[in-house]
PDB file of C-alpha atoms and ligand atoms in Angstrom:
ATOM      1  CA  UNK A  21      33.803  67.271  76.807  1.00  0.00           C
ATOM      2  CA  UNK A  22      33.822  64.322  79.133  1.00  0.00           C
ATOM      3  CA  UNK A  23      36.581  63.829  81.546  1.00  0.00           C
ATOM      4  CA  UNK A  24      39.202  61.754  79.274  1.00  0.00           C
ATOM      5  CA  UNK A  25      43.164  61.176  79.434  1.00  0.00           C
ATOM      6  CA  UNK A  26      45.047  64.033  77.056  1.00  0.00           C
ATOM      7  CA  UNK A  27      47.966  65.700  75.737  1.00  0.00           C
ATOM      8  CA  UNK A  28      48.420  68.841  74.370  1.00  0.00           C
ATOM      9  CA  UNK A  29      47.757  69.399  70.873  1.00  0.00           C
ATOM     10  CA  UNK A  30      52.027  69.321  70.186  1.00  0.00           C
ATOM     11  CA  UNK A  31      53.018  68.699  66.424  1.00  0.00           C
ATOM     12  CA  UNK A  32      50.569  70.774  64.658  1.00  0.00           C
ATOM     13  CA  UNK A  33      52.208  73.363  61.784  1.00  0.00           C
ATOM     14  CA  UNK A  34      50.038  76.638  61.249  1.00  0.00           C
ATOM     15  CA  UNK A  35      51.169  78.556  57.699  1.00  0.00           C
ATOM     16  CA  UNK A  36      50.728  81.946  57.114  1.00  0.00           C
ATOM     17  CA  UNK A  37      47.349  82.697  54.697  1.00  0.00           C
ATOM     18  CA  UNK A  38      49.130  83.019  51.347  1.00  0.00           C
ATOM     19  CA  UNK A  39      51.789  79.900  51.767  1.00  0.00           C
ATOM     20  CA  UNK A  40      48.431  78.551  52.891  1.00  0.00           C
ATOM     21  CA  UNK A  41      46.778  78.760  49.649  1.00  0.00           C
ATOM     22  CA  UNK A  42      50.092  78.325  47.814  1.00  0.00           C
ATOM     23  CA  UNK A  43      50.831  74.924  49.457  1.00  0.00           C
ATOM     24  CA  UNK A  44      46.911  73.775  48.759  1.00  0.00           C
ATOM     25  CA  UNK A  45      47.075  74.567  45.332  1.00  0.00           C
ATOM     26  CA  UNK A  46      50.621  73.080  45.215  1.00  0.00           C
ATOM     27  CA  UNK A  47      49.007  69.608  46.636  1.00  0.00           C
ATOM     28  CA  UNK A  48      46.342  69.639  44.128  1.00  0.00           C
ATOM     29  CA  UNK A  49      48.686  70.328  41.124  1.00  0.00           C
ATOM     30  CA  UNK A  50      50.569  67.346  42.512  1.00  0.00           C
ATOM     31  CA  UNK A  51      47.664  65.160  42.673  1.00  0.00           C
ATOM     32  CA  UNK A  52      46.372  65.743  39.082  1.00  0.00           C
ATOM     33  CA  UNK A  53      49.437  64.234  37.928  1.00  0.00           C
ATOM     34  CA  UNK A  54      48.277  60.655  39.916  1.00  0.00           C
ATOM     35  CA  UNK A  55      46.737  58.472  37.191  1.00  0.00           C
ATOM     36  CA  UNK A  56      45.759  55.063  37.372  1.00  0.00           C
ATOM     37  CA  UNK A  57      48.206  53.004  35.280  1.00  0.00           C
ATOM     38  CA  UNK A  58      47.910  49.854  34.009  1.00  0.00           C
ATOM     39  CA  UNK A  59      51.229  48.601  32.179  1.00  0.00           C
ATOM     40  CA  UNK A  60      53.800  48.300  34.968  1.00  0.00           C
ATOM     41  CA  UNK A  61      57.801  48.334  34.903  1.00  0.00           C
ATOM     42  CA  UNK A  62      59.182  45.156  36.560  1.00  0.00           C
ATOM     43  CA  UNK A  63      61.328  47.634  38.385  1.00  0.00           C
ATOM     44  CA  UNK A  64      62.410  46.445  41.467  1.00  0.00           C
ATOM     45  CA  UNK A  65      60.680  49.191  44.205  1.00  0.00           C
ATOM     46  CA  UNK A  66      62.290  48.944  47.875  1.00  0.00           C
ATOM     47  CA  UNK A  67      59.837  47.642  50.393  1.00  0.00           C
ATOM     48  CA  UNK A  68      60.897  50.341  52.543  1.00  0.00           C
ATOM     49  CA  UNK A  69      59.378  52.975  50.866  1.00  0.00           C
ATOM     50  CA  UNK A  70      55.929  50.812  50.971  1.00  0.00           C
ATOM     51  CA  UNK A  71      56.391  50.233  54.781  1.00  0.00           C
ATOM     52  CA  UNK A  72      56.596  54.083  54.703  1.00  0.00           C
ATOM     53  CA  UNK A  73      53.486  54.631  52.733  1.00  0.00           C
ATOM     54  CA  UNK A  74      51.757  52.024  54.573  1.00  0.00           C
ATOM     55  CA  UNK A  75      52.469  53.512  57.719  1.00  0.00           C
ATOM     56  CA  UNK A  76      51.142  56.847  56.540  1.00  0.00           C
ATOM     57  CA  UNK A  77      47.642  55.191  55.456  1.00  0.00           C
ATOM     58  CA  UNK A  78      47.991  53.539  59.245  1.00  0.00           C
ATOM     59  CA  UNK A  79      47.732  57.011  60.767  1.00  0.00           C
ATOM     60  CA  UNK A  80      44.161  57.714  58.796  1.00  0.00           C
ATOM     61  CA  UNK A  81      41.126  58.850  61.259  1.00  0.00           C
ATOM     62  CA  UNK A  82      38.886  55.514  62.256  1.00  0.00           C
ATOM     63  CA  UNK A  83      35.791  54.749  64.091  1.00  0.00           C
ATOM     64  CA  UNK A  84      36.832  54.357  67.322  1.00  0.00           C
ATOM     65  CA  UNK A  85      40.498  55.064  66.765  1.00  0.00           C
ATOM     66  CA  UNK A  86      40.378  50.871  66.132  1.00  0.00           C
ATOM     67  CA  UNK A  87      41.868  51.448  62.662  1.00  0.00           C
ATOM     68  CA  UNK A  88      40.279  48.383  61.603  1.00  0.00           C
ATOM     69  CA  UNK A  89      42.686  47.336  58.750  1.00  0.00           C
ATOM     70  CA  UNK A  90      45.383  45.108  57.126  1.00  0.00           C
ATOM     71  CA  UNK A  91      48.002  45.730  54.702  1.00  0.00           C
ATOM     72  CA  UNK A  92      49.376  42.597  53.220  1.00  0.00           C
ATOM     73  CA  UNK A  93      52.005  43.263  50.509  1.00  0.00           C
ATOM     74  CA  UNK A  94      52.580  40.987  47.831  1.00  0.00           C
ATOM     75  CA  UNK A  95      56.117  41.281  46.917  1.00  0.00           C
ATOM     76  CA  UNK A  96      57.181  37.323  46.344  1.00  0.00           C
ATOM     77  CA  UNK A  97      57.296  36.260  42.656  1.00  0.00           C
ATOM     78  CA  UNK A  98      55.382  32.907  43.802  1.00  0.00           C
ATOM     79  CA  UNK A  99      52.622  34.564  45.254  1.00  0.00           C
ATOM     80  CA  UNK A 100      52.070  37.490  42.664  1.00  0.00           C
ATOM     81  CA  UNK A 101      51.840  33.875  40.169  1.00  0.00           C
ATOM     82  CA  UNK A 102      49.138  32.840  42.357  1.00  0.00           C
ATOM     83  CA  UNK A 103      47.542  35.892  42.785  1.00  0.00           C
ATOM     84  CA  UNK A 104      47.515  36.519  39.357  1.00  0.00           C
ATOM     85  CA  UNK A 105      46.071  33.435  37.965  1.00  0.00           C
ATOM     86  CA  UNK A 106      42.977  33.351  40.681  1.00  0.00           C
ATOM     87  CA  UNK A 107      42.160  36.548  39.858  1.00  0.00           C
ATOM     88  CA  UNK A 108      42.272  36.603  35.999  1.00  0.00           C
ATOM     89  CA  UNK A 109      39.958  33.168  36.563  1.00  0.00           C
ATOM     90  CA  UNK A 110      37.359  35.822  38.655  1.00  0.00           C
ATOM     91  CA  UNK A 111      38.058  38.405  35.781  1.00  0.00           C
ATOM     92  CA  UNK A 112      37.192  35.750  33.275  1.00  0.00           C
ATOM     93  CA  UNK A 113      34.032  35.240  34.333  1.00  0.00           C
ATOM     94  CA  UNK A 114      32.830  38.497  35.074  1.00  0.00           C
ATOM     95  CA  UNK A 115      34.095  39.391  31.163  1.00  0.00           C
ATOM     96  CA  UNK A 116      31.848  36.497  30.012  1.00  0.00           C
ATOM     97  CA  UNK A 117      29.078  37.226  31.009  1.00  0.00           C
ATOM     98  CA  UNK A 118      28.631  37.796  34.918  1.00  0.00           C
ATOM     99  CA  UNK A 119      29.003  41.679  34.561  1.00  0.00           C
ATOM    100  CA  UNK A 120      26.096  43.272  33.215  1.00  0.00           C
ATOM    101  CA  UNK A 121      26.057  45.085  29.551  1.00  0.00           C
ATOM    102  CA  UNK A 122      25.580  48.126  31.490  1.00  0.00           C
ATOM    103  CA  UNK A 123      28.931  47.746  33.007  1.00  0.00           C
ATOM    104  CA  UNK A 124      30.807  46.615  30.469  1.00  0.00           C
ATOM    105  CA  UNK A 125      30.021  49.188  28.414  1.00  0.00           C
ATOM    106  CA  UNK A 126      31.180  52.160  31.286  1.00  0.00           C
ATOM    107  CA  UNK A 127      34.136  50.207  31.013  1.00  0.00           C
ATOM    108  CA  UNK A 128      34.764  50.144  27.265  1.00  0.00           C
ATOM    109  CA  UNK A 129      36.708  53.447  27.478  1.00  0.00           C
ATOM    110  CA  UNK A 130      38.730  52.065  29.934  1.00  0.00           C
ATOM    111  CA  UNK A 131      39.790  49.512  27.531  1.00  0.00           C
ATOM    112  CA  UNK A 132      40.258  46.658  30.771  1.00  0.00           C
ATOM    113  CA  UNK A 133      40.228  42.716  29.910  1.00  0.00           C
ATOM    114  CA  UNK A 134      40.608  39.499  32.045  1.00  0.00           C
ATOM    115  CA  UNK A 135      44.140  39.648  31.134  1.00  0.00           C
ATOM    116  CA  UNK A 136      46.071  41.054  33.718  1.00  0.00           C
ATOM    117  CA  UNK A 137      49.752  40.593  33.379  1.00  0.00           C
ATOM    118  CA  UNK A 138      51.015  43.247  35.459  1.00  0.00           C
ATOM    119  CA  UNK A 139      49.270  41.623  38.804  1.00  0.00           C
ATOM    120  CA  UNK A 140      52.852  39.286  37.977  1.00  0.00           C
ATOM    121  CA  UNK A 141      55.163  42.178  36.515  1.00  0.00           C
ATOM    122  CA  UNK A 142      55.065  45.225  39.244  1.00  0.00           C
ATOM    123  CA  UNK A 143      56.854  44.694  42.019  1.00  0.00           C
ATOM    124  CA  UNK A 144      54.162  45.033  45.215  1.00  0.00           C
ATOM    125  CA  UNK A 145      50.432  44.317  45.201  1.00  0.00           C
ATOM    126  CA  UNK A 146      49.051  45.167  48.030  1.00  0.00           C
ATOM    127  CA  UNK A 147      46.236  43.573  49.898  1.00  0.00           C
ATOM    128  CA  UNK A 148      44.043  45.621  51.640  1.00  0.00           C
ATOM    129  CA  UNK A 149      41.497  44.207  54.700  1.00  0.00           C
ATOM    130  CA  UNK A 150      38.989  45.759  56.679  1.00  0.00           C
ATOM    131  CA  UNK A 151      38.540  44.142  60.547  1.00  0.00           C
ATOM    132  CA  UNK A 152      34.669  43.954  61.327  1.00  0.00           C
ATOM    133  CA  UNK A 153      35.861  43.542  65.051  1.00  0.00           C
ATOM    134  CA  UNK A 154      38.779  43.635  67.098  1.00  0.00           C
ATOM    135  CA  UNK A 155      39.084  46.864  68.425  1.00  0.00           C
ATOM    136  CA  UNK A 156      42.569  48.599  68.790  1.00  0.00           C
ATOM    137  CA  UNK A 157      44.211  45.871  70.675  1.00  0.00           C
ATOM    138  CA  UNK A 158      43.086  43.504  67.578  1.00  0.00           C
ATOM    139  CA  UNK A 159      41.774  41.050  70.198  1.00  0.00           C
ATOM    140  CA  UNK A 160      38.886  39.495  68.667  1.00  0.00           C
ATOM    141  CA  UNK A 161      36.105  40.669  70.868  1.00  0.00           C
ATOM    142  CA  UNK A 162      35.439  44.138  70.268  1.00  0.00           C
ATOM    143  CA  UNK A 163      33.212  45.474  67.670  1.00  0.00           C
ATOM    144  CA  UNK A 164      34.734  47.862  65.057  1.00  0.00           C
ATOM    145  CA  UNK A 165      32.944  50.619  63.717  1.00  0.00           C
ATOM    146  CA  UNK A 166      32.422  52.559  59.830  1.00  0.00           C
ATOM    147  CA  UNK A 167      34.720  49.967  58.699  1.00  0.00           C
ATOM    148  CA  UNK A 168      34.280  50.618  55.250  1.00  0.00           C
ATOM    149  CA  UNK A 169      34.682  54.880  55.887  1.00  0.00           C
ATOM    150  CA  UNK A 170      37.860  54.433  57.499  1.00  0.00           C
ATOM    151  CA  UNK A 171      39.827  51.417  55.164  1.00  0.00           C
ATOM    152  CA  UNK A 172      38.248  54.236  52.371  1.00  0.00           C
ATOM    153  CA  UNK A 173      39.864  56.833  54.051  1.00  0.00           C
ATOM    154  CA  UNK A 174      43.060  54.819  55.005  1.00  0.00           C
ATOM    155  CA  UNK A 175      43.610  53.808  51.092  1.00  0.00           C
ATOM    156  CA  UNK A 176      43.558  57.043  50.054  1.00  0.00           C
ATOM    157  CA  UNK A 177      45.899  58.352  52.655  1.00  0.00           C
ATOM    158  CA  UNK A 178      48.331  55.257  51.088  1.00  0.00           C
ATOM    159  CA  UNK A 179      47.357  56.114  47.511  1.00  0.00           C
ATOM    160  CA  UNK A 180      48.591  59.805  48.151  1.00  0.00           C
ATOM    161  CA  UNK A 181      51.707  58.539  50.240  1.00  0.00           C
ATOM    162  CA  UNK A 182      53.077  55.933  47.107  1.00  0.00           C
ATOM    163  CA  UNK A 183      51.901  59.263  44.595  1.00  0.00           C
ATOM    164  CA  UNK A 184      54.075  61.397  46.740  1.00  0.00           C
ATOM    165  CA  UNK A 185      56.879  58.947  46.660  1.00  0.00           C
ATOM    166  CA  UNK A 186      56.865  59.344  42.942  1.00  0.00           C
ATOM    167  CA  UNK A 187      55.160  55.713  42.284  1.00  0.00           C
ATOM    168  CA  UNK A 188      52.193  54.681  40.073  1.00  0.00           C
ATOM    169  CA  UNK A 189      49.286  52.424  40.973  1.00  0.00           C
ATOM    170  CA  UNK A 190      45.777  50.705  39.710  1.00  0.00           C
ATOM    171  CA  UNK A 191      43.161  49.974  42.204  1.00  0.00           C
ATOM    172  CA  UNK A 192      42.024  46.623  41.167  1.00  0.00           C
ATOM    173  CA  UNK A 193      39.412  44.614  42.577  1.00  0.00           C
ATOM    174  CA  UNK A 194      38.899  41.440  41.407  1.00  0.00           C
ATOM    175  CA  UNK A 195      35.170  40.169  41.962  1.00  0.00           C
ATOM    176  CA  UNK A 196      35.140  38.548  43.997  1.00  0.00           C
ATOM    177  CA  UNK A 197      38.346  38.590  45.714  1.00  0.00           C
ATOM    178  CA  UNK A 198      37.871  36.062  48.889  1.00  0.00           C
ATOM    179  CA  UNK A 199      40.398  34.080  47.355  1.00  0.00           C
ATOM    180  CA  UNK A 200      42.976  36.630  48.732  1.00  0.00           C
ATOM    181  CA  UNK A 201      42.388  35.464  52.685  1.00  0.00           C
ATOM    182  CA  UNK A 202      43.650  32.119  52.006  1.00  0.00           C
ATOM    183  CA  UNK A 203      46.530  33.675  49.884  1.00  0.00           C
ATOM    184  CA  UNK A 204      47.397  36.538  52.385  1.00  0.00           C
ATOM    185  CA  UNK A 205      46.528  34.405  55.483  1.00  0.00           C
ATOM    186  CA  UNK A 206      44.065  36.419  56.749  1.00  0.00           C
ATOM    187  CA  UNK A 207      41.253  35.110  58.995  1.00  0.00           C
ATOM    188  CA  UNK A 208      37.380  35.179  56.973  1.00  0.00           C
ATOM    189  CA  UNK A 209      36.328  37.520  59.685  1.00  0.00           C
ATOM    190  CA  UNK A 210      38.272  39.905  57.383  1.00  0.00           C
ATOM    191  CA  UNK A 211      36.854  41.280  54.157  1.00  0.00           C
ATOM    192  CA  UNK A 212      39.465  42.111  51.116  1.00  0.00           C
ATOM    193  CA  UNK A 213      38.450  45.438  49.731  1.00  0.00           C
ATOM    194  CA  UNK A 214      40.793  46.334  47.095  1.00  0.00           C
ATOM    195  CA  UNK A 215      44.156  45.838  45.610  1.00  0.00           C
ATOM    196  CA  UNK A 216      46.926  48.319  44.846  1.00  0.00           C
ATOM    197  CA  UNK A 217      49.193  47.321  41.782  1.00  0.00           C
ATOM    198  CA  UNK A 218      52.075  49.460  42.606  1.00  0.00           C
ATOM    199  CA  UNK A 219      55.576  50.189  40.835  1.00  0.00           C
ATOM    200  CA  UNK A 220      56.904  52.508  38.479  1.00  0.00           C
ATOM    201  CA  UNK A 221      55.327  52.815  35.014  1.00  0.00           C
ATOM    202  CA  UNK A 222      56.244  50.633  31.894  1.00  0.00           C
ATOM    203  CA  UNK A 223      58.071  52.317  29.099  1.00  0.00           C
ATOM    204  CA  UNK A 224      55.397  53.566  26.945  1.00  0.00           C
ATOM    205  CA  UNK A 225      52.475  52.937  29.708  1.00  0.00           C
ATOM    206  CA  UNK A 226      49.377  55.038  28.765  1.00  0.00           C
ATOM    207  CA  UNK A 227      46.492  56.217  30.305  1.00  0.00           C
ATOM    208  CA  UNK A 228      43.036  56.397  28.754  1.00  0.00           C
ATOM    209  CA  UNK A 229      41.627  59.498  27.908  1.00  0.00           C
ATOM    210  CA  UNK A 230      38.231  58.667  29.700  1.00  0.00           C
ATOM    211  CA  UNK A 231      39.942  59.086  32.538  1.00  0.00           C
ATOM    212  CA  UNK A 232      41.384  62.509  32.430  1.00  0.00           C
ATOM    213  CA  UNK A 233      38.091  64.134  32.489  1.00  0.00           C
ATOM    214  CA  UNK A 234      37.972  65.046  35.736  1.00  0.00           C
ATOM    215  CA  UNK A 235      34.488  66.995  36.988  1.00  0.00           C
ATOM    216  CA  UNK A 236      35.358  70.203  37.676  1.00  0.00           C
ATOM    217  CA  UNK A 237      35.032  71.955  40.977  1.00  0.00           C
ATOM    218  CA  UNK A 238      32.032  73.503  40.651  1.00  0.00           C
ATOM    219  CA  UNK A 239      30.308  70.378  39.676  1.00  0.00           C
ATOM    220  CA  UNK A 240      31.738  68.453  42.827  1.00  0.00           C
ATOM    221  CA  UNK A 241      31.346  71.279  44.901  1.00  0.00           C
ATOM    222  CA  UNK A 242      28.975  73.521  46.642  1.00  0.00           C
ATOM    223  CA  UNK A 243      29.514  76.434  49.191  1.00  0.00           C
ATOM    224  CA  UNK A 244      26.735  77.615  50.802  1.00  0.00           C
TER     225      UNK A 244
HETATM  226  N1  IYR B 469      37.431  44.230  38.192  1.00  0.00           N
HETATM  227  C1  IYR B 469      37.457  44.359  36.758  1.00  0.00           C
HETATM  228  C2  IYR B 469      36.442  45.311  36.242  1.00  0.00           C
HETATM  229  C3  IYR B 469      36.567  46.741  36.563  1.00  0.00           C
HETATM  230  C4  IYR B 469      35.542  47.368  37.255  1.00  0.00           C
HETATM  231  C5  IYR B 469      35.561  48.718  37.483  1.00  0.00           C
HETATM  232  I1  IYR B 469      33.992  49.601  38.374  1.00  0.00           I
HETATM  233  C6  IYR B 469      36.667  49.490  37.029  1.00  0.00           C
HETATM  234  O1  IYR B 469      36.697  50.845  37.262  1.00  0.00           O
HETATM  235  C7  IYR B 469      37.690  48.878  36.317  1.00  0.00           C
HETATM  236  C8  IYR B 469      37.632  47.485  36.116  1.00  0.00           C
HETATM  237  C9  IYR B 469      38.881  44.667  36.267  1.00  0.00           C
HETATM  238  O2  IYR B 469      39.724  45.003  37.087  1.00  0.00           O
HETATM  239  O3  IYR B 469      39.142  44.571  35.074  1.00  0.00           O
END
């Protein structure tokens, strides 16, 4: 390696072979029990716990180490209002007729409409934005780099964190969703890329049953 400034490798935790297994197994049986929900308690969740989360997706690998992403949560009543009513007018459209009949049809089993009431009932949306420059001192100049790997990367890191915290979520992604710089203000050099309904489930909430058929491993999978 080239000469570079270091520190040891300090905070690293190495388990024995079976907790090993036990603990990755553990993970995964935690994860199947993340689904995407769509009918959200007006619960009242403490932005705490999303600055924790967020935080956690913060500390994702980037190109660069620029971690070229913003986090902008919704939380005010006013704003959800807003959010809510320019993106049902996107959803509209797309519903009438902008979406292909290929598409709509994947998502019949999914059951989704323009009508999306819980973008005002859960308690945080948050507003995820990738940088195309700025490099890690955000100063405007510097290019960024795999900007859409590492905001990927990032919201699943936050997805697992709000999971782990014992909250539900729907990625969401209005098309298309420029609406939310001038909402979030954000400057246009930075591209929305999804949002994150987040909150606890509504009494009752279901999930469709399209979307617990997961692939199984060996169809995702290959060891060679
Ligand atoms: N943005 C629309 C449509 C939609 C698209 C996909 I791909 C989905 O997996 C789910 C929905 C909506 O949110 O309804």
């Amino acid at each position: 390696m080239k000469e570079h400034d270091s520190v040891p490798l300090m905070d690293h935790i190495e388990l024995p072979p079976e907790r090993m297994l036990d603990e990755s197994r553990a993970f995964f049986e935690r994860m199947k029990r993340r689904h995407t929900v769509r009918e959200f308690s007006d619960r009242p969740v403490d932005a705490a716990v999303i600055e924790a989360a967020i935080a956690a997706a913060g500390l994702g690998p980037s190109g660069a180490n620029h971690q070229p992403w913003h986090f902008c949560a919704i939380g005010s009543a006013e704003k959800k209002k807003i959010l809510r009513e320019l993106a049902e007018k996107e959803e509209r459209e797309f519903y009438a007729g902008k979406a292909s009949e290929a598409w709509l049809d994947a998502l019949a089993p999914l059951g989704t409409d323009a009508h999306k009431p819980y973008l005002e009932h859960a308690p945080w949306i948050i507003a995820i934005f990738g940088q195309r420059k700025g490099g890690i001192d955000e100063d405007g100049e510097q290019q960024n780099y795999y900007v859409p790997e590492s905001v990927g990367i990032a919201m699943g890191f936050l997805i697992a964190a709000l999971h782990h915290a014992g909250l539900c979520m729907l990625t969401h992604t209005p098309k298309p969703m420029t609406f939310l710089n001038d909402l979030c203000a954000r400057p246009k050099s930075e591209k929305p890329y999804l949002l994150l309904v987040v909150g606890y489930p509504a009494e009752g909430a279901t999930v469709p049953l399209h979307a617990l058929k997961k692939k199984p491993l060996d169809q995702i999978a290959s060891f060679i």
